Coordinates of C-alpha atoms in Angstrom, one line a residue:
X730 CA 0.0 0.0 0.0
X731 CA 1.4 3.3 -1.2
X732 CA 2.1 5.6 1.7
X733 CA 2.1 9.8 1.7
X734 CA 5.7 8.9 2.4
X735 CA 5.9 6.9 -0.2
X736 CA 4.9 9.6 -2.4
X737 CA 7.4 12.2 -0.9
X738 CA 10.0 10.1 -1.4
X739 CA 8.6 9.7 -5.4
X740 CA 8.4 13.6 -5.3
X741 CA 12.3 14.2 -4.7
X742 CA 13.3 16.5 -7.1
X743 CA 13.9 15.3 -10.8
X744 CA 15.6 17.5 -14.0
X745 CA 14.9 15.8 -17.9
X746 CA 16.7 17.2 -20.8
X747 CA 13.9 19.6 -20.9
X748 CA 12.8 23.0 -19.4
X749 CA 10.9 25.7 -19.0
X750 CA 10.6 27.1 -22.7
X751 CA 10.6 23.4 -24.4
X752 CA 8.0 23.1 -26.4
X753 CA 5.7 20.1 -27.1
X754 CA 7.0 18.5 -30.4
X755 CA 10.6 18.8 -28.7
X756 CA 9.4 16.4 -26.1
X757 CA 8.0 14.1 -28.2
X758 CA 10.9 14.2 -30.8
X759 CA 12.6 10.4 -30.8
X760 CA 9.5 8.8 -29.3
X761 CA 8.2 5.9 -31.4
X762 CA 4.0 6.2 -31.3
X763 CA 3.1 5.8 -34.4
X764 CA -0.1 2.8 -33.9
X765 CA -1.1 4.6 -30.2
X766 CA -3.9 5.6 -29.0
X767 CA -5.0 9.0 -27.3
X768 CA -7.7 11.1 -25.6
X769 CA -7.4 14.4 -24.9
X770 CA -9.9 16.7 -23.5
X771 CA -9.8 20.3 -24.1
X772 CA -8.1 19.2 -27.3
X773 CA -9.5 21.9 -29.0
X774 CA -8.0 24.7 -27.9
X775 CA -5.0 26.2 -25.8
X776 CA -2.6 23.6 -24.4
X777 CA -4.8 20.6 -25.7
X778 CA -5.0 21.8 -29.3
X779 CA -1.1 22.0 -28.6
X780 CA -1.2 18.4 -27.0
X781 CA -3.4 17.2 -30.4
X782 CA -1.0 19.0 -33.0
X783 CA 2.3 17.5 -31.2
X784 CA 0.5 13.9 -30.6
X785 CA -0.4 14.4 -34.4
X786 CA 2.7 14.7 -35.3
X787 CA 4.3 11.8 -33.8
X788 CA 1.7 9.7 -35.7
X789 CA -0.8 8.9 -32.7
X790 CA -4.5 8.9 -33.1
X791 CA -6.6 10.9 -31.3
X792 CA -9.6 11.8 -30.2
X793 CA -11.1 14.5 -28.5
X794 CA -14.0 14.7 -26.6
X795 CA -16.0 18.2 -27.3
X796 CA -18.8 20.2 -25.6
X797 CA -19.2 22.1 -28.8
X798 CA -18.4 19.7 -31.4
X799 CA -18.4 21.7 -34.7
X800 CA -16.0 24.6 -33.2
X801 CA -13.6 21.5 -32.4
X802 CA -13.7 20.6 -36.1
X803 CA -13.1 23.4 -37.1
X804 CA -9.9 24.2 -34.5
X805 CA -8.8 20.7 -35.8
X806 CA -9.0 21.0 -39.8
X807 CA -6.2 19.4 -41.7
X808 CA -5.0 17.1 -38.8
X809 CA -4.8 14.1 -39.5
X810 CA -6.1 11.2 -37.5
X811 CA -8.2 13.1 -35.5
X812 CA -11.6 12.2 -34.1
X813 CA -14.2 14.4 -32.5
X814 CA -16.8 13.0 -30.1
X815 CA -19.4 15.1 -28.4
X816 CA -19.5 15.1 -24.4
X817 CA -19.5 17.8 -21.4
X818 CA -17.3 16.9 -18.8
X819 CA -19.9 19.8 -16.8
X820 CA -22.6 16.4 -16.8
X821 CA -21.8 12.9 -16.0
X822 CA -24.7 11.5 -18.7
X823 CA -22.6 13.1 -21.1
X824 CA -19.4 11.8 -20.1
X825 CA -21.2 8.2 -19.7
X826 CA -22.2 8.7 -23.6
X827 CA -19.0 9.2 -24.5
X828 CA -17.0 6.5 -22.5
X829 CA -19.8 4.0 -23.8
X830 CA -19.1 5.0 -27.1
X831 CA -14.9 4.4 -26.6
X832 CA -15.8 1.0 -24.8
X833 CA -18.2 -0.4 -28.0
X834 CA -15.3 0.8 -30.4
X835 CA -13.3 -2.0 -28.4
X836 CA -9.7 -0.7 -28.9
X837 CA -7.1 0.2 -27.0
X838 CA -6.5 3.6 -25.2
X839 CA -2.4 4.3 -24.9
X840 CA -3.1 8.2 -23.2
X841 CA -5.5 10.0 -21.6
X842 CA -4.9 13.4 -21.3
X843 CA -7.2 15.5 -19.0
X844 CA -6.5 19.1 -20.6
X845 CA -9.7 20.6 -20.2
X846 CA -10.4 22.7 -17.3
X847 CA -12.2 26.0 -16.1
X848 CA -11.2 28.7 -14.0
X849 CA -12.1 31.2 -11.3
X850 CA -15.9 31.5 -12.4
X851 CA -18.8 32.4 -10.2
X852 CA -20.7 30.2 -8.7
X853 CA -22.6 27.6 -10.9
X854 CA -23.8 24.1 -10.2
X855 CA -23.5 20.8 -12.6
X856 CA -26.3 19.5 -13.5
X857 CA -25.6 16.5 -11.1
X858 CA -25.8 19.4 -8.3
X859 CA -21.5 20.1 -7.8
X860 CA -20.0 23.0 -7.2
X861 CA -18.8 24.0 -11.2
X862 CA -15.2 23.5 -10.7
X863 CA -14.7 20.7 -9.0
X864 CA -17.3 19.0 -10.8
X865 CA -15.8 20.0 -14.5
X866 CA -11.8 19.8 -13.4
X867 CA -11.9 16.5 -11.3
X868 CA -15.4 14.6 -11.0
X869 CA -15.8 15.1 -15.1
X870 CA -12.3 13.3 -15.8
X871 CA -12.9 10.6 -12.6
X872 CA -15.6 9.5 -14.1
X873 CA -14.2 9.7 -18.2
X874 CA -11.0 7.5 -16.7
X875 CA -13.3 5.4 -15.2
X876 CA -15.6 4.7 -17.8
X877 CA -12.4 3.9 -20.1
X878 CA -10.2 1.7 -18.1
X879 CA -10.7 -1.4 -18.9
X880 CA -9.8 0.3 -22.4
X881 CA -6.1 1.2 -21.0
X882 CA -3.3 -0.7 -22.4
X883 CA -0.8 -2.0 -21.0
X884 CA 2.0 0.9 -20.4
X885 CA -0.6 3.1 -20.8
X886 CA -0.9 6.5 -19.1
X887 CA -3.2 9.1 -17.6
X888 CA -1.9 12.9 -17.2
X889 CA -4.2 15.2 -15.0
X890 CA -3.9 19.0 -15.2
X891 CA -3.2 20.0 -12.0
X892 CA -2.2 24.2 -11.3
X893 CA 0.4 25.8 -8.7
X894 CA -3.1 27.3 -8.2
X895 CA -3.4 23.7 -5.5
X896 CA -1.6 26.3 -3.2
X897 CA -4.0 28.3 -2.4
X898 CA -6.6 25.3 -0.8
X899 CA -6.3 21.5 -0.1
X900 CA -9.5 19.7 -0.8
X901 CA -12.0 20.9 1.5
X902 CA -13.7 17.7 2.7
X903 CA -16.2 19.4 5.7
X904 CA -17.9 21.8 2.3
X905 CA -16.3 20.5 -0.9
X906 CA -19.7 22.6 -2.2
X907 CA -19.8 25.7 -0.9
X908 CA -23.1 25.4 0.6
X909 CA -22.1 27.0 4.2
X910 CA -19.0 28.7 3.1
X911 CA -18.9 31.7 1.2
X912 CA -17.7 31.3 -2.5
X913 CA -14.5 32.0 -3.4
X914 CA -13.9 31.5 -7.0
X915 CA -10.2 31.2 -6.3
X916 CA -10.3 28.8 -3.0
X917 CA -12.4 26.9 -5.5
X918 CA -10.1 26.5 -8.3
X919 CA -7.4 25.8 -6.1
X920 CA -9.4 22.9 -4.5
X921 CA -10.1 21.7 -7.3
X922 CA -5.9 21.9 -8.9
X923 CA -6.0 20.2 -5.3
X924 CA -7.9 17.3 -6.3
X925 CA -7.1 16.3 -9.8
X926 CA -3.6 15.7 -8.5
X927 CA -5.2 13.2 -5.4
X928 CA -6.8 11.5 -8.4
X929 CA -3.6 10.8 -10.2
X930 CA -2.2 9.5 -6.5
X931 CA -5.4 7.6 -6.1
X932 CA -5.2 6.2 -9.7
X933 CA -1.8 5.4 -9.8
X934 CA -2.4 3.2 -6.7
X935 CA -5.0 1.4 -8.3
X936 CA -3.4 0.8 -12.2
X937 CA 0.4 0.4 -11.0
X938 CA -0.3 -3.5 -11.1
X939 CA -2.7 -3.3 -14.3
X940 CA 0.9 -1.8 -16.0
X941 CA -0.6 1.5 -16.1
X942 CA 0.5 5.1 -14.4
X943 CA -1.1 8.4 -13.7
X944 CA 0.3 11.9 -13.3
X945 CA -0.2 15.1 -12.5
X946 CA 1.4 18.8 -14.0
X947 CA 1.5 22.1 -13.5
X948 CA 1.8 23.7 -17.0
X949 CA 2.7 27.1 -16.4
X950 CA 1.0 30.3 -16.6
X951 CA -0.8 30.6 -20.2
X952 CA -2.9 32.9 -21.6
X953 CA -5.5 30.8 -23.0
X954 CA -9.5 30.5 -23.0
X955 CA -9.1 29.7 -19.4
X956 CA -8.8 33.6 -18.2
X957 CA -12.3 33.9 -20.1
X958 CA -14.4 34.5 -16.5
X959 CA -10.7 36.7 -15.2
X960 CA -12.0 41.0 -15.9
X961 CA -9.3 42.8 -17.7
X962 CA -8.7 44.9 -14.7
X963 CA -8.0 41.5 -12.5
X964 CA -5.9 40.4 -15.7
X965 CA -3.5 44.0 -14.9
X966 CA -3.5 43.9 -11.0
X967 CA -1.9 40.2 -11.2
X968 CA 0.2 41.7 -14.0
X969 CA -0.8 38.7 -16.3
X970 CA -1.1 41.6 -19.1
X971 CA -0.3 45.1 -19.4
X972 CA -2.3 48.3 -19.6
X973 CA -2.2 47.6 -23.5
X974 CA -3.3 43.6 -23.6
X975 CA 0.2 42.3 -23.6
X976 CA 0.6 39.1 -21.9
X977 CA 3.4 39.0 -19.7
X978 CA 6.6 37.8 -21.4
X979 CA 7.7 35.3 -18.6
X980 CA 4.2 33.6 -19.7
X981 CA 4.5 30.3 -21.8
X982 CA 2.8 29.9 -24.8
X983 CA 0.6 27.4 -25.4
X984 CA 3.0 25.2 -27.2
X985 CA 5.4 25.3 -24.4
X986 CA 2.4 24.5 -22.4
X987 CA 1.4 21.4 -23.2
X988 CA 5.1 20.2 -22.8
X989 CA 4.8 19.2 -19.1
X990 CA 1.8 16.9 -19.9
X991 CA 3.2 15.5 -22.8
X992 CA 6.5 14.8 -20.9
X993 CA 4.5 13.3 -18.2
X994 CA 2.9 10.5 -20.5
X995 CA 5.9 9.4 -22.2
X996 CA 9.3 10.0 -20.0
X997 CA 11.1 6.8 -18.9
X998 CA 12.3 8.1 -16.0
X999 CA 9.0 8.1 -14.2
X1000 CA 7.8 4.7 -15.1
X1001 CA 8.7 4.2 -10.9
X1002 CA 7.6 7.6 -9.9
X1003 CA 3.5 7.1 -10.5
X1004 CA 1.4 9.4 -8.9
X1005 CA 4.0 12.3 -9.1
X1006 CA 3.2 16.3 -9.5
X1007 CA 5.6 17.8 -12.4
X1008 CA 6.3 21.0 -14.2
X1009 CA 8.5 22.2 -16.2
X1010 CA 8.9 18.9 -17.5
X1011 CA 10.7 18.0 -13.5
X1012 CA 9.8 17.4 -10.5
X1013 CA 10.4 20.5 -7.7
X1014 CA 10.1 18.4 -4.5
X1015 CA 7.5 19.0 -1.8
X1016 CA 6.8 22.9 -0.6
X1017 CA 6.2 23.4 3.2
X1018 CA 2.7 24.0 4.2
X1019 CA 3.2 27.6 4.6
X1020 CA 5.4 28.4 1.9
X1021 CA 3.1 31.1 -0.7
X1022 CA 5.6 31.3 -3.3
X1023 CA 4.3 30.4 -6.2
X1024 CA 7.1 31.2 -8.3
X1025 CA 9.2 28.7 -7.1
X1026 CA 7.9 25.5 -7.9
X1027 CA 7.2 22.4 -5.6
X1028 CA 4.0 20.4 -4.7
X1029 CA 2.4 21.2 -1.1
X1030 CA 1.8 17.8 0.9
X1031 CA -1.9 18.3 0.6
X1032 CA -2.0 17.5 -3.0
X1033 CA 0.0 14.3 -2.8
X1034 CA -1.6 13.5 0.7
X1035 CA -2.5 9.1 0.2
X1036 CA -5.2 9.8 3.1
X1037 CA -6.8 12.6 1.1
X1038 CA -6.7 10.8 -2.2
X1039 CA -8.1 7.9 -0.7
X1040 CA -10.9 9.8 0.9
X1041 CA -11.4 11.7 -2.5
X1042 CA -11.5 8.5 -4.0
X1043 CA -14.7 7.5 -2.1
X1044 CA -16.4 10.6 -2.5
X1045 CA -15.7 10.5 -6.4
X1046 CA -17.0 6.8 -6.7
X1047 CA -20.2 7.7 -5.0
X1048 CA -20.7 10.4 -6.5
X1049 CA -20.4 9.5 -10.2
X1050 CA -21.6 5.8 -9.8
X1051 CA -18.3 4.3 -11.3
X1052 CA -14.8 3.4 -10.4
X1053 CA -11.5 3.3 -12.1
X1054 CA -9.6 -0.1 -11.9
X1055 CA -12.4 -1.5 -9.3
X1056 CA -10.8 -4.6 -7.0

């Protein structure tokens, strides 16, 4: 049974031939997967069109679940090998549509790349009841993984997007909800960064025996879609742009991204490190509790926590009705 310091120890810091600026076609460069495999959501825009074009490239197949199908076929044109499917990771009917779709295609599923993601955006519920966030970010991709895993090949691989945004809260088991704490769009996001990396613990865990690994990434700070909820005067106070629109040049771009993730699913050197938190394409080590930096890089303890991924676990399975990798 994995411990939490089992998963420090994983955590110890790690440098690859790669870094902050590489981009995602340089990690894949030299990687054989031509015949694989992959789904990646989001894949339609920001770092998951990025994901899609490098994957592409390296001669996988893919396919990419959309909430607005025809805009994804449109971001996608000329792409080769490319699928679009429809499914909104907001609802759990959907996501069981798609996954049930996958499953009567009966063939394998080499990556799962969980790109999509929202941000920072007032209060909503899914239509299953959750708070928006948390039910989008991680209950949307528990139950996607779940409904594919008996898909998962062996030596197959599941990257979550995660966020240094996990700083600012661990999972927040007494009101995961917000139904007797005030909303914070931010303490919400950051629970939610929180939990898609418990997943990749919990996961990890689980699929370890089954030949298969999960991870989680912090890709950097992007302007993307995701700021779409963010005013333009919020956008200047964090200094993500200036007075004039232009994004701030230690930002990556898109391409550089989607590096992280992509190292995350196919680097050697973490085939014993399941369950780890990277960015740029490393690992940082673990963060104390009270350490605000986020500059620096590093995973807080929270997010890598085997008691809170295990707890997470449970509240995941009940509430989506299925389980990844079930004993």
């Amino acid at each position: 049974m994995t411990t939490t310091a089992d998963m420090i120890a994983r955590q110890q810091p790690l440098s690859s031939a790669f870094g902050y600026r590489t981009t995602a076609a340089e990690v894949l460069a030299g990687h054989d997967l031509v015949g694989r495999t992959a789904i990646v959501t989001g894949g339609y825009s920001g770092i998951g069109l990025e994901t899609v074009r490098a994957l592409v490239g390296a001669g996988v197949a893919v396919i990419v679940p959309a909430r607005r199908p025809d805009a994804a076929r449109t971001a996608l044109t000329g792409l080769p090998g490319v699928s679009v499917r429809d499914m909104d990771l907001a609802d759990l009917d959907s996501v069981a549509a798609f996954t049930a779709s996958v499953r009567a295609a009966d063939a394998p599923i080499d990556l799962v790349i969980n790109a999509a993601g929202v941000m920072a955006t007032p209060l909503q519920r899914t239509p299953q009841g959750w708070e928006s966030q948390l039910g989008i970010n991680h209950l949307g991709h528990f139950a996607l993984v779940a409904g594919v895993a008996d898909r998962l090949s062996e030596g197959a691989r599941v990257v979550a997007y995660s966020s240094v945004a996990h700083y600012r809260s661990p999972v927040l088991f007494d009101d995961l909800n917000f139904e007797r704490t005030p909303y914070d769009p931010w303490v919400a996001y950051g629970q939610s960064k929180t939990a898609d990396a418990l997943f990749a613990v919990g996961l990890d865990a689980r699929a370890a025996a089954h030949g298969v690994h999960a991870f989680s990434v912090h890709p950097g700070g992007i302007m993307t879609d995701l700021q779409r909820h963010m005013p333009r005067e919020e956008l200047i106070a964090r200094r993500w742009i200036d007075e004039d629109g232009n994004t701030n040049p230690q930002f990556k771009t898109p391409a550089q991204g989607a590096a992280t993730g992509l190292w995350a699913a196919t680097a050697p050197e973490l085939v014993d490190r399941g369950g780890v938190y990277g960015e740029d394409c490393s690992l940082k080590g673990v963060v104390p509790p009270d350490h605000t930096d986020m500059l620096t890089g590093g995973v807080k303890e929270w997010a890598i926590d085997v008691d809170a991924a295990e707890r997470l676990w449970a509240i995941s399975v009940a509430a989506t009705g299925s389980e990844p990798f079930a004993a």
